[in-house]
Amino acid sequence: MTSLKSRLRNDLTAAIKERDELRSATLRMTLAAITNEEVAGKQARELSDDEVQKVITREAKKRREAAEAFTQGDRPEQAERERAEGAVLADYLPAQLADEELDALVADAVAQAREGGAEGPRAMGAVMKIVNPKVAGRADGGRVAAAVKRALAG
């Protein structure tokens, strides 16, 4: 078992003992998503830490989107619950990049793309190919795309 998955299980056990309903429910859902990913496909397999982290990232994104939908639907209690679950999952993800750090990485990627001959808004794909591996897991794809668009427009 990977270290991240075992950490999730140990934290789930601790949350159950402490009667922390929010944390235990969130960790149960996350472990279920990991198990679903492991048994998906033709053959069951064990996920690596990187793959487990991707599942957690996907679950955190679902919580953000659900919170936004509940807020727009005028259901603040459910929106707050989704945000709280997202905060629990954030403990298992790498620290997110600040806007300044993201902008600096994007500026470097834009400069590299220009050296390769890519110019203007059509360079979006080339820049994203350069910057995505550098920010993997540390910034939401939408934030990265918006930063790249700003850099290419400016």
PDB file of C-alpha atoms in Angstrom:
ATOM      1  CA  MET A   1       0.000   0.000   0.000  1.00  0.00           C
ATOM      2  CA  THR A   2       1.277   3.453  -0.877  1.00  0.00           C
ATOM      3  CA  SER A   3       2.243   5.839   1.877  1.00  0.00           C
ATOM      4  CA  LEU A   4      -0.431   8.398   0.939  1.00  0.00           C
ATOM      5  CA  LYS A   5      -3.182   5.789   0.890  1.00  0.00           C
ATOM      6  CA  SER A   6      -2.080   4.368   4.245  1.00  0.00           C
ATOM      7  CA  ARG A   7      -1.990   7.916   5.660  1.00  0.00           C
ATOM      8  CA  LEU A   8      -5.578   8.399   4.486  1.00  0.00           C
ATOM      9  CA  ARG A   9      -6.642   5.143   6.168  1.00  0.00           C
ATOM     10  CA  ASN A  10      -4.851   5.992   9.425  1.00  0.00           C
ATOM     11  CA  ASP A  11      -6.414   9.461   9.439  1.00  0.00           C
ATOM     12  CA  LEU A  12      -9.831   7.912   8.787  1.00  0.00           C
ATOM     13  CA  THR A  13      -9.403   5.623  11.796  1.00  0.00           C
ATOM     14  CA  ALA A  14      -8.381   8.591  13.948  1.00  0.00           C
ATOM     15  CA  ALA A  15     -11.333  10.676  12.709  1.00  0.00           C
ATOM     16  CA  ILE A  16     -13.757   7.873  13.529  1.00  0.00           C
ATOM     17  CA  LYS A  17     -12.318   7.518  17.034  1.00  0.00           C
ATOM     18  CA  GLU A  18     -12.573  11.302  17.540  1.00  0.00           C
ATOM     19  CA  ARG A  19     -16.160  11.222  16.186  1.00  0.00           C
ATOM     20  CA  ASP A  20     -15.239  13.837  13.567  1.00  0.00           C
ATOM     21  CA  GLU A  21     -18.139  13.260  11.169  1.00  0.00           C
ATOM     22  CA  LEU A  22     -17.004  15.698   8.463  1.00  0.00           C
ATOM     23  CA  ARG A  23     -13.450  14.375   8.275  1.00  0.00           C
ATOM     24  CA  SER A  24     -14.429  10.703   8.416  1.00  0.00           C
ATOM     25  CA  ALA A  25     -17.129  11.100   5.728  1.00  0.00           C
ATOM     26  CA  THR A  26     -14.740  13.000   3.449  1.00  0.00           C
ATOM     27  CA  LEU A  27     -11.943  10.459   3.879  1.00  0.00           C
ATOM     28  CA  ARG A  28     -14.374   7.574   3.293  1.00  0.00           C
ATOM     29  CA  MET A  29     -15.517   9.148   0.011  1.00  0.00           C
ATOM     30  CA  THR A  30     -11.928   9.731  -1.051  1.00  0.00           C
ATOM     31  CA  LEU A  31     -10.841   6.177  -0.229  1.00  0.00           C
ATOM     32  CA  ALA A  32     -13.873   4.883  -2.155  1.00  0.00           C
ATOM     33  CA  ALA A  33     -12.828   6.977  -5.172  1.00  0.00           C
ATOM     34  CA  ILE A  34      -9.299   5.556  -4.910  1.00  0.00           C
ATOM     35  CA  THR A  35     -10.654   2.008  -4.725  1.00  0.00           C
ATOM     36  CA  ASN A  36     -12.892   2.664  -7.742  1.00  0.00           C
ATOM     37  CA  GLU A  37      -9.869   3.890  -9.677  1.00  0.00           C
ATOM     38  CA  GLU A  38      -7.893   0.799  -8.653  1.00  0.00           C
ATOM     39  CA  VAL A  39     -10.537  -1.628  -9.899  1.00  0.00           C
ATOM     40  CA  ALA A  40     -11.398   0.328 -13.051  1.00  0.00           C
ATOM     41  CA  GLY A  41     -10.273  -1.224 -16.288  1.00  0.00           C
ATOM     42  CA  LYS A  42      -9.611  -4.832 -17.131  1.00  0.00           C
ATOM     43  CA  GLN A  43      -7.358  -5.663 -14.211  1.00  0.00           C
ATOM     44  CA  ALA A  44      -7.230  -4.467 -10.603  1.00  0.00           C
ATOM     45  CA  ARG A  45      -4.013  -2.701  -9.639  1.00  0.00           C
ATOM     46  CA  GLU A  46      -2.571  -0.631  -6.833  1.00  0.00           C
ATOM     47  CA  LEU A  47      -2.215   3.089  -7.476  1.00  0.00           C
ATOM     48  CA  SER A  48       1.073   4.891  -6.954  1.00  0.00           C
ATOM     49  CA  ASP A  49       1.278   7.953  -4.694  1.00  0.00           C
ATOM     50  CA  ASP A  50       1.132  10.214  -7.763  1.00  0.00           C
ATOM     51  CA  GLU A  51      -2.019   8.495  -8.998  1.00  0.00           C
ATOM     52  CA  VAL A  52      -3.606   8.683  -5.530  1.00  0.00           C
ATOM     53  CA  GLN A  53      -2.760  12.385  -5.462  1.00  0.00           C
ATOM     54  CA  LYS A  54      -4.484  12.847  -8.830  1.00  0.00           C
ATOM     55  CA  VAL A  55      -7.617  11.164  -7.448  1.00  0.00           C
ATOM     56  CA  ILE A  56      -7.547  13.456  -4.398  1.00  0.00           C
ATOM     57  CA  THR A  57      -7.080  16.475  -6.684  1.00  0.00           C
ATOM     58  CA  ARG A  58     -10.067  15.377  -8.750  1.00  0.00           C
ATOM     59  CA  GLU A  59     -12.171  14.941  -5.599  1.00  0.00           C
ATOM     60  CA  ALA A  60     -11.140  18.406  -4.351  1.00  0.00           C
ATOM     61  CA  LYS A  61     -12.135  19.909  -7.710  1.00  0.00           C
ATOM     62  CA  LYS A  62     -15.543  18.233  -7.426  1.00  0.00           C
ATOM     63  CA  ARG A  63     -15.989  19.861  -4.012  1.00  0.00           C
ATOM     64  CA  ARG A  64     -15.088  23.322  -5.385  1.00  0.00           C
ATOM     65  CA  GLU A  65     -17.489  22.955  -8.287  1.00  0.00           C
ATOM     66  CA  ALA A  66     -20.278  21.643  -6.047  1.00  0.00           C
ATOM     67  CA  ALA A  67     -19.774  24.516  -3.594  1.00  0.00           C
ATOM     68  CA  GLU A  68     -20.036  26.973  -6.467  1.00  0.00           C
ATOM     69  CA  ALA A  69     -23.211  25.301  -7.753  1.00  0.00           C
ATOM     70  CA  PHE A  70     -24.796  25.299  -4.285  1.00  0.00           C
ATOM     71  CA  THR A  71     -23.899  28.964  -3.830  1.00  0.00           C
ATOM     72  CA  GLN A  72     -25.525  29.857  -7.152  1.00  0.00           C
ATOM     73  CA  GLY A  73     -28.540  27.726  -6.187  1.00  0.00           C
ATOM     74  CA  ASP A  74     -28.934  29.708  -2.934  1.00  0.00           C
ATOM     75  CA  ARG A  75     -28.100  26.728  -0.699  1.00  0.00           C
ATOM     76  CA  PRO A  76     -25.384  28.158   1.580  1.00  0.00           C
ATOM     77  CA  GLU A  77     -25.391  25.253   4.096  1.00  0.00           C
ATOM     78  CA  GLN A  78     -24.516  22.684   1.444  1.00  0.00           C
ATOM     79  CA  ALA A  79     -21.994  25.042  -0.136  1.00  0.00           C
ATOM     80  CA  GLU A  80     -20.264  25.471   3.224  1.00  0.00           C
ATOM     81  CA  ARG A  81     -20.181  21.689   3.721  1.00  0.00           C
ATOM     82  CA  GLU A  82     -18.534  21.214   0.312  1.00  0.00           C
ATOM     83  CA  ARG A  83     -15.942  23.906   1.115  1.00  0.00           C
ATOM     84  CA  ALA A  84     -15.189  22.207   4.449  1.00  0.00           C
ATOM     85  CA  GLU A  85     -14.700  18.864   2.675  1.00  0.00           C
ATOM     86  CA  GLY A  86     -12.389  20.595   0.196  1.00  0.00           C
ATOM     87  CA  ALA A  87     -10.365  21.976   3.109  1.00  0.00           C
ATOM     88  CA  VAL A  88      -9.968  18.451   4.518  1.00  0.00           C
ATOM     89  CA  LEU A  89      -8.708  17.218   1.136  1.00  0.00           C
ATOM     90  CA  ALA A  90      -6.335  20.178   0.823  1.00  0.00           C
ATOM     91  CA  ASP A  91      -4.319  18.703   3.709  1.00  0.00           C
ATOM     92  CA  TYR A  92      -3.308  15.835   1.411  1.00  0.00           C
ATOM     93  CA  LEU A  93      -2.367  17.964  -1.592  1.00  0.00           C
ATOM     94  CA  PRO A  94       0.806  19.974  -2.215  1.00  0.00           C
ATOM     95  CA  ALA A  95       0.613  23.675  -1.401  1.00  0.00           C
ATOM     96  CA  GLN A  96      -0.998  25.681  -4.189  1.00  0.00           C
ATOM     97  CA  LEU A  97       1.118  28.181  -6.089  1.00  0.00           C
ATOM     98  CA  ALA A  98       0.582  31.843  -5.325  1.00  0.00           C
ATOM     99  CA  ASP A  99      -0.528  34.025  -8.244  1.00  0.00           C
ATOM    100  CA  GLU A 100       2.932  35.639  -8.460  1.00  0.00           C
ATOM    101  CA  GLU A 101       4.700  32.251  -8.633  1.00  0.00           C
ATOM    102  CA  LEU A 102       2.260  31.014 -11.271  1.00  0.00           C
ATOM    103  CA  ASP A 103       2.702  34.186 -13.340  1.00  0.00           C
ATOM    104  CA  ALA A 104       6.502  33.803 -13.174  1.00  0.00           C
ATOM    105  CA  LEU A 105       6.342  30.177 -14.374  1.00  0.00           C
ATOM    106  CA  VAL A 106       3.962  31.171 -17.177  1.00  0.00           C
ATOM    107  CA  ALA A 107       6.234  34.064 -18.232  1.00  0.00           C
ATOM    108  CA  ASP A 108       9.177  31.645 -18.492  1.00  0.00           C
ATOM    109  CA  ALA A 109       7.068  29.217 -20.538  1.00  0.00           C
ATOM    110  CA  VAL A 110       5.933  32.011 -22.869  1.00  0.00           C
ATOM    111  CA  ALA A 111       9.566  33.041 -23.404  1.00  0.00           C
ATOM    112  CA  GLN A 112      10.513  29.419 -24.202  1.00  0.00           C
ATOM    113  CA  ALA A 113       7.592  29.102 -26.629  1.00  0.00           C
ATOM    114  CA  ARG A 114       8.626  32.320 -28.396  1.00  0.00           C
ATOM    115  CA  GLU A 115      12.150  30.958 -28.783  1.00  0.00           C
ATOM    116  CA  GLY A 116      10.532  27.950 -30.451  1.00  0.00           C
ATOM    117  CA  GLY A 117       8.697  30.249 -32.874  1.00  0.00           C
ATOM    118  CA  ALA A 118       5.236  30.266 -31.229  1.00  0.00           C
ATOM    119  CA  GLU A 119       3.646  33.732 -31.118  1.00  0.00           C
ATOM    120  CA  GLY A 120       0.330  35.252 -30.065  1.00  0.00           C
ATOM    121  CA  PRO A 121      -2.840  33.451 -28.978  1.00  0.00           C
ATOM    122  CA  ARG A 122      -2.046  30.463 -31.205  1.00  0.00           C
ATOM    123  CA  ALA A 123       0.882  29.690 -28.885  1.00  0.00           C
ATOM    124  CA  MET A 124      -1.541  28.686 -26.108  1.00  0.00           C
ATOM    125  CA  GLY A 125      -1.043  24.939 -26.670  1.00  0.00           C
ATOM    126  CA  ALA A 126       2.740  25.206 -26.839  1.00  0.00           C
ATOM    127  CA  VAL A 127       2.881  27.266 -23.635  1.00  0.00           C
ATOM    128  CA  MET A 128       0.502  24.912 -21.810  1.00  0.00           C
ATOM    129  CA  LYS A 129       2.713  21.934 -22.780  1.00  0.00           C
ATOM    130  CA  ILE A 130       5.698  23.675 -21.225  1.00  0.00           C
ATOM    131  CA  VAL A 131       4.025  24.967 -18.069  1.00  0.00           C
ATOM    132  CA  ASN A 132       1.753  22.043 -17.105  1.00  0.00           C
ATOM    133  CA  PRO A 133       4.511  19.667 -15.936  1.00  0.00           C
ATOM    134  CA  LYS A 134       5.993  22.454 -13.804  1.00  0.00           C
ATOM    135  CA  VAL A 135       2.733  23.204 -11.973  1.00  0.00           C
ATOM    136  CA  ALA A 136       1.278  19.689 -11.844  1.00  0.00           C
ATOM    137  CA  GLY A 137      -0.918  19.399  -8.772  1.00  0.00           C
ATOM    138  CA  ARG A 138       0.027  22.833  -7.478  1.00  0.00           C
ATOM    139  CA  ALA A 139      -2.425  24.925  -9.508  1.00  0.00           C
ATOM    140  CA  ASP A 140      -5.874  24.321 -10.959  1.00  0.00           C
ATOM    141  CA  GLY A 141      -5.923  23.948 -14.751  1.00  0.00           C
ATOM    142  CA  GLY A 142      -8.356  26.848 -15.114  1.00  0.00           C
ATOM    143  CA  ARG A 143      -6.020  29.167 -13.196  1.00  0.00           C
ATOM    144  CA  VAL A 144      -3.090  28.088 -15.360  1.00  0.00           C
ATOM    145  CA  ALA A 145      -5.027  28.610 -18.602  1.00  0.00           C
ATOM    146  CA  ALA A 146      -6.182  32.063 -17.465  1.00  0.00           C
ATOM    147  CA  ALA A 147      -2.614  33.050 -16.561  1.00  0.00           C
ATOM    148  CA  VAL A 148      -1.355  31.855 -19.960  1.00  0.00           C
ATOM    149  CA  LYS A 149      -4.079  33.821 -21.786  1.00  0.00           C
ATOM    150  CA  ARG A 150      -3.181  36.963 -19.821  1.00  0.00           C
ATOM    151  CA  ALA A 151       0.523  36.524 -20.599  1.00  0.00           C
ATOM    152  CA  LEU A 152      -0.091  35.934 -24.308  1.00  0.00           C
ATOM    153  CA  ALA A 153      -2.468  38.913 -24.564  1.00  0.00           C
ATOM    154  CA  GLY A 154      -0.073  41.242 -22.750  1.00  0.00           C
TER     155      GLY A 154
END
